[in-house]
Structures are given as C-alpha cells and as structure tokens.
XYZ file of C-alpha atoms in Angstrom:
188
model
C 94.875 108.483 131.456
C 91.066 108.631 131.524
C 90.695 107.637 127.878
C 92.799 104.503 128.323
C 91.196 103.577 131.647
C 87.771 103.537 130.010
C 88.971 101.417 127.100
C 88.487 104.203 124.570
C 92.136 104.712 123.637
C 92.027 102.868 120.315
C 88.837 104.605 119.195
C 90.149 107.999 120.257
C 93.495 107.618 118.490
C 92.160 106.300 115.189
C 92.765 108.595 112.230
C 89.890 108.527 109.759
C 88.336 110.653 107.020
C 86.149 113.333 108.627
C 83.585 115.319 106.649
C 84.132 118.843 107.998
C 80.788 120.117 106.738
C 78.894 117.339 108.551
C 80.715 118.087 111.806
C 79.811 121.780 111.522
C 76.185 120.932 110.724
C 76.033 118.733 113.819
C 77.415 121.516 116.012
C 74.964 123.986 114.458
C 72.103 121.653 115.415
C 73.273 121.614 119.044
C 73.006 125.418 119.060
C 69.641 125.520 117.271
C 67.771 127.019 120.250
C 69.978 130.113 120.221
C 69.549 130.319 116.454
C 65.752 129.993 116.632
C 65.399 132.714 119.271
C 67.384 135.132 117.141
C 70.298 135.220 119.568
C 72.668 133.634 117.082
C 73.206 134.305 113.402
C 75.328 131.514 111.945
C 76.927 131.924 108.516
C 78.959 128.942 107.329
C 81.069 128.688 104.201
C 82.256 125.107 104.004
C 82.524 122.975 100.881
C 80.241 119.949 101.364
C 82.985 117.568 100.284
C 85.786 118.930 102.496
C 87.407 115.894 104.086
C 90.103 115.999 106.760
C 92.064 112.945 107.889
C 92.098 113.096 111.660
C 90.062 112.410 114.764
C 86.390 113.372 114.578
C 86.308 114.003 118.323
C 89.175 116.511 118.030
C 87.469 118.480 115.252
C 84.185 118.487 117.181
C 85.912 119.744 120.313
C 87.851 122.444 118.454
C 84.810 123.867 116.681
C 82.491 123.467 119.708
C 84.917 125.344 121.939
C 85.214 128.164 119.397
C 81.439 128.425 118.973
C 80.867 128.286 122.746
C 83.496 130.991 123.244
C 81.750 133.190 120.655
C 78.356 132.612 122.279
C 79.723 133.707 125.662
C 81.974 136.580 124.588
C 81.002 137.479 121.021
C 77.760 139.414 121.369
C 77.550 142.573 119.332
C 76.049 145.726 120.819
C 72.506 144.574 119.930
C 72.942 141.371 121.961
C 73.106 139.065 118.951
C 76.053 136.799 118.236
C 76.937 136.950 114.552
C 79.169 133.995 113.878
C 80.979 133.355 110.622
C 82.618 129.998 110.068
C 84.645 129.107 107.011
C 86.696 126.052 106.179
C 88.907 125.470 103.185
C 91.654 123.209 101.917
C 95.156 124.493 101.339
C 98.223 122.634 100.081
C 99.000 120.529 103.139
C 96.342 121.582 105.619
C 92.766 122.632 106.102
C 91.927 125.974 107.638
C 88.936 126.650 109.852
C 88.190 130.288 110.600
C 85.620 131.351 113.205
C 84.819 135.071 113.587
C 82.373 136.994 115.736
C 81.409 140.661 115.898
C 81.739 141.059 119.647
C 84.075 143.364 121.525
C 87.201 141.360 120.722
C 90.293 141.458 122.897
C 93.125 143.904 123.386
C 95.771 143.144 120.757
C 98.368 142.395 123.452
C 96.100 139.696 124.952
C 95.677 137.599 121.810
C 98.500 135.187 122.641
C 97.780 135.201 126.368
C 94.284 133.707 126.012
C 95.753 130.567 124.456
C 97.324 129.683 127.824
C 95.356 127.496 130.252
C 93.254 129.417 132.799
C 93.879 132.758 131.068
C 90.905 135.049 131.631
C 90.352 138.587 130.502
C 88.143 139.478 133.470
C 89.373 139.632 137.032
C 86.684 137.665 138.875
C 86.965 133.900 139.239
C 84.757 132.459 136.543
C 83.867 135.995 135.467
C 80.345 137.156 134.776
C 80.083 134.794 131.818
C 81.498 131.747 133.610
C 84.134 129.366 132.381
C 87.599 128.575 133.589
C 89.678 130.010 130.756
C 90.372 126.633 129.161
C 88.401 126.745 125.890
C 90.992 128.396 123.655
C 93.865 126.572 125.387
C 92.176 123.267 124.544
C 91.701 124.384 120.942
C 95.410 125.251 120.756
C 96.482 121.913 122.262
C 94.252 119.871 119.941
C 95.457 121.798 116.897
C 99.076 121.182 117.893
C 98.368 117.477 118.373
C 96.913 117.436 114.841
C 100.133 118.946 113.480
C 98.611 122.396 113.212
C 98.427 125.781 114.821
C 96.036 128.466 116.064
C 96.180 132.178 115.292
C 93.921 134.789 116.867
C 93.190 138.133 115.211
C 90.824 141.069 115.490
C 88.116 141.232 112.817
C 87.259 144.324 110.784
C 84.132 144.684 112.960
C 86.263 144.609 116.126
C 85.378 141.055 117.148
C 87.620 138.054 117.632
C 88.727 135.799 114.813
C 90.390 132.436 115.272
C 92.134 130.550 112.483
C 92.901 126.891 113.118
C 95.151 125.111 110.640
C 95.099 121.319 110.809
C 97.596 119.155 108.928
C 95.985 117.128 106.166
C 97.842 113.855 106.395
C 96.217 112.537 103.228
C 97.988 115.183 101.115
C 100.912 116.141 103.247
C 104.539 115.353 103.755
C 103.516 115.386 107.426
C 102.966 111.842 108.619
C 101.640 110.118 111.687
C 104.162 107.924 113.450
C 102.433 104.507 113.399
C 103.983 103.498 116.731
C 102.785 106.697 118.423
C 99.806 108.387 116.712
C 100.158 111.417 119.003
C 103.662 112.117 117.703
C 103.425 114.186 114.552
C 106.463 114.424 112.348
C 106.378 117.889 110.815
C 104.125 120.726 111.922
C 102.375 123.622 110.210
C 103.455 127.058 111.384
C-alpha cells in the first residue's frame, strides 16, 4: 500500500474534527482563476461551524473530485459553470450536496457513473479527458466514511450529487479502534 510504504498510514487514518467550511474555502481558492475569469460561479451554503469527525484528506478529495467533475462536465449553454454547494448536519451524518446546471446525465446512467472507469462518451479519455474515476473515488471514500452517494438530476437539468458522511461524534456508528477502516454501521 502506497500510503503505508511512505510512512503516512498513521496520519492518513487519524480521525479528527474537520471544519467543513474551511475545507470548502480552501478548494474554492484552488479554483479562483476560473472564478475570476467568469467561467465559474460558486455559491456555497455551509454553516461556518459545521464540524465533521473524519479524515480531512478524504473530505478534500470528495469535494475536489465533485468540483472538478462539474468544471469538466457541468457547463451551462452559455459556457459558465454554475456550481451550488451546500453542507448541513443531520441526526447522525452530514450531507454535502454539489449541483451544476450542465447537461446532466441520462437517468439510467446515474448509478453506472459511480463504477470505476465508467464514461458517458465513447472515446478513450473523451473530449474532456479523465479516466472515469472521479465519481467512483467519491463513492468509495464516502463508503469508507460510513456514508453513501446519491446522484440526481437538478431542476435545471444538471447533475446533483449528495454525499452523506457518518458523523461519529453524534452517531451510534463507531470506528473500530483496531481497524479504523472498518465502520460498524452505515448510512443508507
């Protein structure tokens, strides 16, 4: 395992309080060029004090993959990506919802794109590039965090992705201390 071979295993597996708003702000800064040129309109609705107990790197990867996916595939007819991100706390989980106003996907393909290497265009890499791993990685990380991913079509016809992540600070779900990757209980 690459993480263990580089001596990062303990850091990677550590559960800690993560400020969701700060993670989203950091990701927004990495996409500031697209925002400044008018190619990206970013609307975020995240309470500033929303804390999730988990791995910062997992949350960063989940949100980055969703934003990158929207930047590649979520352009509206005027060429601008309008991205809405919301995060909120529920009883035993937090929900992160990312929506764009692009062309969306056929309804029968919503589950398919969560599989590794699933692509909705026929050419290798497609005109936009990528290997078809972004949403599969999001799904895998959400599962590892005791959560789930649900894709839906937005009212504007774009793609929406809801990621639920178990909140171990408030949940009956618990991390197995001997194996932090083994979650007992999972959100469906």
